[in-house]
Coordinates of C-alpha atoms in Angstrom, one line a residue:
X1129 CA 4.9 4.1 9.7
X1130 CA 1.9 2.3 8.2
X1131 CA 1.8 -1.2 6.8
X1132 CA -1.0 -1.8 4.3
X1133 CA -1.9 -5.5 4.0
X1134 CA -3.8 -5.7 0.7
X1135 CA -6.0 -8.8 0.1
X1136 CA -8.0 -9.5 -2.9
X1137 CA -11.8 -9.6 -2.1
X1138 CA -12.7 -10.9 -5.6
X1139 CA -11.4 -13.6 -7.8
X1140 CA -8.0 -12.9 -9.4
X1141 CA -9.7 -12.8 -12.8
X1142 CA -11.7 -9.8 -11.6
X1143 CA -8.6 -8.1 -10.2
X1144 CA -6.5 -8.6 -13.3
X1145 CA -7.9 -5.7 -15.3
X1146 CA -6.9 -3.3 -12.5
X1147 CA -3.3 -4.6 -11.9
X1148 CA -1.6 -2.2 -14.4
X1149 CA -3.3 0.9 -13.1
X1150 CA -2.7 -0.2 -9.5
X1151 CA 1.0 -0.5 -10.3
X1152 CA 1.0 3.0 -11.8
X1153 CA -0.6 4.3 -8.6
X1154 CA 2.0 2.5 -6.4
X1155 CA 4.8 3.8 -8.6
X1156 CA 3.6 7.4 -8.2
X1157 CA 3.6 7.3 -4.4
X1158 CA 7.0 5.4 -4.3
X1159 CA 8.5 8.2 -6.5
X1160 CA 7.0 10.9 -4.2
X1161 CA 8.5 9.1 -1.1
X1162 CA 5.1 8.5 0.4
X1163 CA 5.4 4.7 0.0
X1164 CA 8.6 3.2 1.2
X1165 CA 8.4 -0.2 -0.4
X1166 CA 5.7 -2.4 -2.0
X1167 CA 5.3 -5.9 -3.4
X1168 CA 2.9 -8.7 -4.1
X1169 CA 2.3 -11.6 -1.7
X1170 CA 3.8 -14.9 -2.8
X1171 CA 0.3 -16.3 -2.8
X1172 CA -0.6 -13.9 -5.6
X1173 CA -3.7 -12.8 -3.7
X1174 CA -2.7 -9.3 -2.7
X1175 CA 0.4 -7.4 -1.5
X1176 CA 2.0 -5.3 1.1
X1177 CA 2.9 -1.6 1.1
X1178 CA 4.9 0.4 3.7
X1179 CA 3.8 4.0 4.0
X1180 CA 5.2 7.1 5.8
X1181 CA 3.2 8.0 8.8
X1182 CA 0.3 10.3 8.0
X1183 CA -3.2 11.2 9.2
X1184 CA -6.0 8.8 8.5
X1185 CA -7.7 11.4 6.4
X1186 CA -4.7 11.7 4.1
X1187 CA -4.3 8.0 3.8
X1188 CA -8.0 7.6 3.0
X1189 CA -7.5 10.2 0.2
X1190 CA -4.6 8.3 -1.3
X1191 CA -6.3 4.9 -1.1
X1192 CA -9.4 6.3 -2.8
X1193 CA -7.2 6.9 -5.9
X1194 CA -6.3 3.2 -6.1
X1195 CA -8.0 1.3 -8.9
X1196 CA -8.4 -1.7 -6.6
X1197 CA -10.4 0.4 -4.2
X1198 CA -12.4 2.1 -7.0
X1199 CA -13.3 -1.3 -8.5
X1200 CA -13.9 -2.8 -5.0
X1201 CA -11.6 -5.8 -5.7
X1202 CA -9.3 -5.6 -2.6
X1203 CA -9.5 -4.9 1.1
X1204 CA -6.8 -2.9 3.0
X1205 CA -5.8 -3.8 6.5
X1206 CA -4.0 -0.7 8.0
X1207 CA -1.4 -1.5 10.6
X1208 CA 0.1 1.6 12.3
X1209 CA 3.3 1.1 14.2
X1210 CA 6.5 2.8 15.4
X1211 CA 9.7 1.4 13.8
X1212 CA 12.2 1.4 16.6
X1213 CA 14.9 -0.9 15.5
X1214 CA 16.4 -1.7 12.1
X1215 CA 19.6 -3.0 10.5
X1216 CA 22.1 -0.2 9.8
X1217 CA 21.2 0.0 6.1
X1218 CA 17.5 0.7 7.0
X1219 CA 18.0 3.5 9.6
X1220 CA 15.8 5.9 7.5
X1221 CA 12.8 3.7 8.2
X1222 CA 12.9 4.7 11.9
X1223 CA 12.0 8.2 10.8
X1224 CA 9.1 7.1 8.6

């Protein structure tokens, strides 16, 4: 599984025009099952996305579609980890 820690690299006023298209992009990959969950940081300065395990090349292709990346208004920290333990209701995440 991959965790994407998204942090704004520009002022929120520069990010704001891209929020709607970013949300459409996130929604597309949630619907396809590539993204497992996503949401904004409480600080309002970025967000977090959980992603199914995949190659770096495939993830790079997906990230290149994001309006935040295209407008260079956010940075992505990619954390790759193995989900080994969950609550019973989240067992499917161990396969991600």
